[in-house]
Amino acid sequence: MTAVVPMEHALLLGAALLAVGLIGVLVRRNLLFMLLSIEIMLNAAGVALVAAGAGWRQVDGEIMFIFILAVAASEVAVGLALLLQFRRRLGTLDSGAAATMKG
């Protein structure tokens, strides 16, 4: 027995995840949490694409979700490397400390 999730519910979930991620980027000052919020927003787009693809019975949504996963993985790798360097140089992950950087 398989349960079918209506497309509207999945799109609402995607919208809610996007809102949570956007609020996280706008409110949090810690760069790690900002990176996590960006990941939540990327997953929200993925949920919406998969829901739309399933609703219209097209595989385009799943293909785009795989592309989003690849982009998210590369974004995390680069982002974490930058966060490590930021932490080593400034001793904090506060986004306000980035204003002291020159160059």
CSV table of N, CA and C in Angstrom, one decimal:
chain,number,residue,atom,x,y,z
A,1,MET,N,0.8,-1.2,0.0
A,1,MET,CA,0.0,0.0,0.0
A,1,MET,C,0.9,1.2,0.0
A,2,THR,N,0.7,2.1,-1.0
A,2,THR,CA,1.5,3.3,-1.1
A,2,THR,C,0.6,4.5,-0.8
A,3,ALA,N,1.2,5.4,-0.1
A,3,ALA,CA,0.4,6.7,0.1
A,3,ALA,C,0.9,7.7,-0.9
A,4,VAL,N,0.0,8.4,-1.4
A,4,VAL,CA,0.3,9.4,-2.4
A,4,VAL,C,0.1,10.8,-1.7
A,5,VAL,N,1.2,11.6,-1.8
A,5,VAL,CA,1.2,12.9,-1.2
A,5,VAL,C,0.7,13.9,-2.3
A,6,PRO,N,-0.4,14.6,-2.0
A,6,PRO,CA,-0.8,15.6,-3.0
A,6,PRO,C,0.3,16.6,-3.3
A,7,MET,N,0.3,17.1,-4.6
A,7,MET,CA,1.3,18.0,-5.0
A,7,MET,C,1.2,19.3,-4.2
A,8,GLU,N,0.1,19.7,-3.8
A,8,GLU,CA,-0.1,21.0,-3.1
A,8,GLU,C,0.6,20.9,-1.7
A,9,HIS,N,0.5,19.7,-1.1
A,9,HIS,CA,1.1,19.5,0.2
A,9,HIS,C,2.6,19.6,0.1
A,10,ALA,N,3.1,18.9,-0.9
A,10,ALA,CA,4.6,18.9,-1.1
A,10,ALA,C,5.1,20.3,-1.5
A,11,LEU,N,4.3,21.1,-2.3
A,11,LEU,CA,4.7,22.4,-2.6
A,11,LEU,C,4.7,23.3,-1.3
A,12,LEU,N,3.7,23.1,-0.5
A,12,LEU,CA,3.6,23.9,0.7
A,12,LEU,C,4.8,23.5,1.6
A,13,LEU,N,5.2,22.3,1.7
A,13,LEU,CA,6.4,21.9,2.5
A,13,LEU,C,7.6,22.6,1.9
A,14,GLY,N,7.8,22.6,0.6
A,14,GLY,CA,8.9,23.3,0.0
A,14,GLY,C,8.9,24.8,0.3
A,15,ALA,N,7.7,25.4,0.3
A,15,ALA,CA,7.6,26.8,0.6
A,15,ALA,C,8.0,27.1,2.1
A,16,ALA,N,7.5,26.2,2.9
A,16,ALA,CA,7.8,26.3,4.4
A,16,ALA,C,9.3,26.2,4.6
A,17,LEU,N,9.9,25.2,3.9
A,17,LEU,CA,11.4,25.0,4.1
A,17,LEU,C,12.1,26.2,3.5
A,18,LEU,N,11.7,26.8,2.4
A,18,LEU,CA,12.3,28.0,1.9
A,18,LEU,C,12.2,29.1,2.8
A,19,ALA,N,11.1,29.3,3.5
A,19,ALA,CA,10.9,30.4,4.4
A,19,ALA,C,11.8,30.2,5.6
A,20,VAL,N,11.9,29.0,6.1
A,20,VAL,CA,12.8,28.7,7.3
A,20,VAL,C,14.2,29.0,6.9
A,21,GLY,N,14.6,28.6,5.7
A,21,GLY,CA,16.0,28.8,5.3
A,21,GLY,C,16.3,30.3,5.1
A,22,LEU,N,15.3,31.0,4.5
A,22,LEU,CA,15.5,32.5,4.3
A,22,LEU,C,15.6,33.2,5.6
A,23,ILE,N,14.7,32.8,6.6
A,23,ILE,CA,14.8,33.5,7.9
A,23,ILE,C,16.1,33.2,8.6
A,24,GLY,N,16.6,31.9,8.4
A,24,GLY,CA,17.9,31.6,9.0
A,24,GLY,C,19.0,32.4,8.4
A,25,VAL,N,19.0,32.7,7.1
A,25,VAL,CA,20.0,33.5,6.5
A,25,VAL,C,19.9,34.9,7.0
A,26,LEU,N,18.7,35.4,7.1
A,26,LEU,CA,18.5,36.8,7.4
A,26,LEU,C,18.8,37.1,8.9
A,27,VAL,N,18.4,36.2,9.8
A,27,VAL,CA,18.5,36.4,11.2
A,27,VAL,C,19.8,36.0,11.9
A,28,ARG,N,20.3,34.9,11.5
A,28,ARG,CA,21.5,34.3,12.1
A,28,ARG,C,22.8,35.1,11.8
A,29,ARG,N,23.7,35.2,12.7
A,29,ARG,CA,24.9,35.9,12.4
A,29,ARG,C,26.1,34.9,12.3
A,30,ASN,N,25.9,33.7,12.7
A,30,ASN,CA,26.9,32.7,12.6
A,30,ASN,C,27.0,32.1,11.2
A,31,LEU,N,28.2,32.1,10.6
A,31,LEU,CA,28.3,31.7,9.2
A,31,LEU,C,27.9,30.3,9.0
A,32,LEU,N,28.2,29.4,10.0
A,32,LEU,CA,27.8,28.0,9.8
A,32,LEU,C,26.3,27.8,9.7
A,33,PHE,N,25.6,28.5,10.6
A,33,PHE,CA,24.1,28.4,10.5
A,33,PHE,C,23.6,29.1,9.2
A,34,MET,N,24.3,30.1,8.7
A,34,MET,CA,23.9,30.7,7.4
A,34,MET,C,24.1,29.7,6.3
A,35,LEU,N,25.2,28.9,6.4
A,35,LEU,CA,25.4,27.9,5.4
A,35,LEU,C,24.4,26.8,5.5
A,36,LEU,N,24.0,26.4,6.7
A,36,LEU,CA,23.0,25.4,6.8
A,36,LEU,C,21.6,25.9,6.3
A,37,SER,N,21.4,27.2,6.5
A,37,SER,CA,20.1,27.7,6.0
A,37,SER,C,20.1,27.7,4.5
A,38,ILE,N,21.2,28.0,3.9
A,38,ILE,CA,21.3,27.9,2.4
A,38,ILE,C,21.0,26.5,2.0
A,39,GLU,N,21.5,25.5,2.7
A,39,GLU,CA,21.2,24.1,2.3
A,39,GLU,C,19.8,23.8,2.5
A,40,ILE,N,19.1,24.3,3.5
A,40,ILE,CA,17.7,24.1,3.7
A,40,ILE,C,16.9,24.7,2.5
A,41,MET,N,17.4,25.9,2.0
A,41,MET,CA,16.7,26.5,0.9
A,41,MET,C,16.9,25.7,-0.4
A,42,LEU,N,18.1,25.1,-0.6
A,42,LEU,CA,18.3,24.3,-1.8
A,42,LEU,C,17.5,23.0,-1.7
A,43,ASN,N,17.3,22.5,-0.5
A,43,ASN,CA,16.5,21.3,-0.4
A,43,ASN,C,15.0,21.6,-0.6
A,44,ALA,N,14.6,22.8,-0.2
A,44,ALA,CA,13.2,23.3,-0.5
A,44,ALA,C,13.0,23.3,-2.0
A,45,ALA,N,13.9,23.9,-2.7
A,45,ALA,CA,13.8,23.9,-4.2
A,45,ALA,C,13.7,22.5,-4.7
A,46,GLY,N,14.5,21.6,-4.2
A,46,GLY,CA,14.5,20.2,-4.6
A,46,GLY,C,13.1,19.5,-4.3
A,47,VAL,N,12.6,19.8,-3.2
A,47,VAL,CA,11.3,19.2,-2.8
A,47,VAL,C,10.2,19.7,-3.8
A,48,ALA,N,10.3,21.0,-4.1
A,48,ALA,CA,9.3,21.6,-5.0
A,48,ALA,C,9.4,21.0,-6.4
A,49,LEU,N,10.7,20.8,-6.9
A,49,LEU,CA,10.9,20.2,-8.2
A,49,LEU,C,10.4,18.8,-8.3
A,50,VAL,N,10.7,18.0,-7.3
A,50,VAL,CA,10.3,16.6,-7.3
A,50,VAL,C,8.8,16.5,-7.2
A,51,ALA,N,8.2,17.4,-6.4
A,51,ALA,CA,6.7,17.4,-6.3
A,51,ALA,C,6.1,17.8,-7.6
A,52,ALA,N,6.6,18.8,-8.3
A,52,ALA,CA,6.0,19.2,-9.5
A,52,ALA,C,6.3,18.1,-10.6
A,53,GLY,N,7.4,17.5,-10.6
A,53,GLY,CA,7.7,16.5,-11.6
A,53,GLY,C,6.8,15.3,-11.4
A,54,ALA,N,6.6,14.9,-10.1
A,54,ALA,CA,5.7,13.8,-9.8
A,54,ALA,C,4.2,14.1,-10.2
A,55,GLY,N,3.9,15.4,-9.9
A,55,GLY,CA,2.5,15.8,-10.2
A,55,GLY,C,2.2,15.8,-11.7
A,56,TRP,N,3.2,16.2,-12.5
A,56,TRP,CA,3.0,16.2,-13.9
A,56,TRP,C,3.5,15.0,-14.6
A,57,ARG,N,3.9,14.0,-13.8
A,57,ARG,CA,4.4,12.7,-14.4
A,57,ARG,C,5.5,12.9,-15.4
A,58,GLN,N,6.5,13.8,-15.0
A,58,GLN,CA,7.6,14.1,-15.8
A,58,GLN,C,8.9,13.8,-14.9
A,59,VAL,N,9.9,13.3,-15.6
A,59,VAL,CA,11.2,13.1,-14.8
A,59,VAL,C,12.1,14.3,-14.7
A,60,ASP,N,11.7,15.4,-15.3
A,60,ASP,CA,12.5,16.6,-15.3
A,60,ASP,C,12.8,17.1,-13.8
A,61,GLY,N,11.8,16.9,-13.0
A,61,GLY,CA,12.0,17.4,-11.6
A,61,GLY,C,13.0,16.6,-10.9
A,62,GLU,N,13.0,15.3,-11.1
A,62,GLU,CA,14.0,14.4,-10.4
A,62,GLU,C,15.4,14.7,-11.0
A,63,ILE,N,15.5,15.0,-12.3
A,63,ILE,CA,16.8,15.3,-12.9
A,63,ILE,C,17.3,16.6,-12.3
A,64,MET,N,16.5,17.6,-12.2
A,64,MET,CA,16.9,18.9,-11.7
A,64,MET,C,17.3,18.7,-10.2
A,65,PHE,N,16.6,17.8,-9.5
A,65,PHE,CA,17.0,17.6,-8.1
A,65,PHE,C,18.3,17.0,-7.9
A,66,ILE,N,18.7,16.1,-8.8
A,66,ILE,CA,20.1,15.5,-8.8
A,66,ILE,C,21.1,16.6,-9.1
A,67,PHE,N,20.7,17.5,-10.0
A,67,PHE,CA,21.6,18.7,-10.3
A,67,PHE,C,21.7,19.6,-9.0
A,68,ILE,N,20.6,19.8,-8.3
A,68,ILE,CA,20.7,20.6,-7.1
A,68,ILE,C,21.5,19.9,-6.0
A,69,LEU,N,21.4,18.6,-5.9
A,69,LEU,CA,22.2,17.9,-5.0
A,69,LEU,C,23.7,18.0,-5.3
A,70,ALA,N,24.1,18.0,-6.5
A,70,ALA,CA,25.5,18.2,-6.9
A,70,ALA,C,25.9,19.6,-6.6
A,71,VAL,N,25.1,20.6,-6.8
A,71,VAL,CA,25.5,22.0,-6.5
A,71,VAL,C,25.6,22.1,-5.0
A,72,ALA,N,24.7,21.5,-4.3
A,72,ALA,CA,24.7,21.6,-2.8
A,72,ALA,C,25.9,21.0,-2.2
A,73,ALA,N,26.3,19.8,-2.8
A,73,ALA,CA,27.5,19.2,-2.2
A,73,ALA,C,28.8,20.0,-2.5
A,74,SER,N,28.9,20.6,-3.7
A,74,SER,CA,30.0,21.4,-4.0
A,74,SER,C,30.0,22.7,-3.1
A,75,GLU,N,28.8,23.2,-2.9
A,75,GLU,CA,28.7,24.4,-2.1
A,75,GLU,C,29.1,24.2,-0.7
A,76,VAL,N,28.7,23.0,-0.2
A,76,VAL,CA,29.1,22.7,1.2
A,76,VAL,C,30.6,22.5,1.3
A,77,ALA,N,31.2,21.8,0.3
A,77,ALA,CA,32.7,21.6,0.4
A,77,ALA,C,33.4,23.0,0.4
A,78,VAL,N,33.0,23.8,-0.5
A,78,VAL,CA,33.7,25.1,-0.6
A,78,VAL,C,33.4,26.0,0.6
A,79,GLY,N,32.1,26.0,1.0
A,79,GLY,CA,31.7,26.8,2.2
A,79,GLY,C,32.4,26.3,3.5
A,80,LEU,N,32.5,25.0,3.7
A,80,LEU,CA,33.2,24.6,4.9
A,80,LEU,C,34.7,24.9,4.9
A,81,ALA,N,35.3,24.8,3.7
A,81,ALA,CA,36.7,25.2,3.6
A,81,ALA,C,36.9,26.7,3.9
A,82,LEU,N,36.0,27.5,3.4
A,82,LEU,CA,36.1,28.9,3.7
A,82,LEU,C,35.8,29.2,5.2
A,83,LEU,N,34.9,28.5,5.8
A,83,LEU,CA,34.6,28.7,7.2
A,83,LEU,C,35.8,28.3,8.1
A,84,LEU,N,36.5,27.2,7.7
A,84,LEU,CA,37.6,26.8,8.5
A,84,LEU,C,38.7,27.9,8.4
A,85,GLN,N,39.0,28.4,7.2
A,85,GLN,CA,39.9,29.5,7.1
A,85,GLN,C,39.5,30.7,7.8
A,86,PHE,N,38.3,31.1,7.8
A,86,PHE,CA,37.7,32.2,8.5
A,86,PHE,C,37.9,32.1,10.0
A,87,ARG,N,37.6,30.9,10.5
A,87,ARG,CA,37.7,30.6,11.9
A,87,ARG,C,39.2,30.7,12.3
A,88,ARG,N,40.1,30.1,11.5
A,88,ARG,CA,41.5,30.1,11.9
A,88,ARG,C,42.1,31.5,11.9
A,89,ARG,N,41.7,32.4,11.0
A,89,ARG,CA,42.2,33.7,10.9
A,89,ARG,C,41.6,34.7,11.9
A,90,LEU,N,40.3,34.6,12.1
A,90,LEU,CA,39.7,35.6,13.0
A,90,LEU,C,39.2,35.0,14.3
A,91,GLY,N,39.2,33.7,14.5
A,91,GLY,CA,38.8,33.1,15.7
A,91,GLY,C,37.4,33.1,16.0
A,92,THR,N,36.5,33.4,15.1
A,92,THR,CA,35.1,33.4,15.3
A,92,THR,C,34.4,33.1,13.9
A,93,LEU,N,33.2,32.8,14.0
A,93,LEU,CA,32.3,32.6,12.8
A,93,LEU,C,31.3,33.6,12.7
A,94,ASP,N,31.4,34.7,13.4
A,94,ASP,CA,30.4,35.8,13.4
A,94,ASP,C,30.6,36.5,12.1
A,95,SER,N,29.5,36.8,11.4
A,95,SER,CA,29.5,37.4,10.1
A,95,SER,C,29.9,38.9,10.2
A,96,GLY,N,29.8,39.5,11.4
A,96,GLY,CA,30.2,40.9,11.6
A,96,GLY,C,31.7,41.0,11.6
A,97,ALA,N,32.4,39.9,11.9
A,97,ALA,CA,33.9,40.0,11.9
A,97,ALA,C,34.4,40.0,10.5
A,98,ALA,N,33.6,39.7,9.5
A,98,ALA,CA,34.1,39.7,8.1
A,98,ALA,C,34.3,41.2,7.6
A,99,ALA,N,33.7,42.1,8.3
A,99,ALA,CA,33.9,43.5,8.0
A,99,ALA,C,35.3,44.0,8.3
A,100,THR,N,36.0,43.3,9.2
A,100,THR,CA,37.4,43.7,9.5
A,100,THR,C,38.4,43.2,8.5
A,101,MET,N,38.0,42.3,7.6
A,101,MET,CA,38.9,41.7,6.6
A,101,MET,C,39.2,42.8,5.5
A,102,LYS,N,40.4,42.8,5.0
A,102,LYS,CA,40.8,43.7,4.0
A,102,LYS,C,41.4,42.9,2.8
A,103,GLY,N,41.3,43.4,1.7
A,103,GLY,CA,42.0,42.8,0.5
A,103,GLY,C,41.0,42.5,-0.6
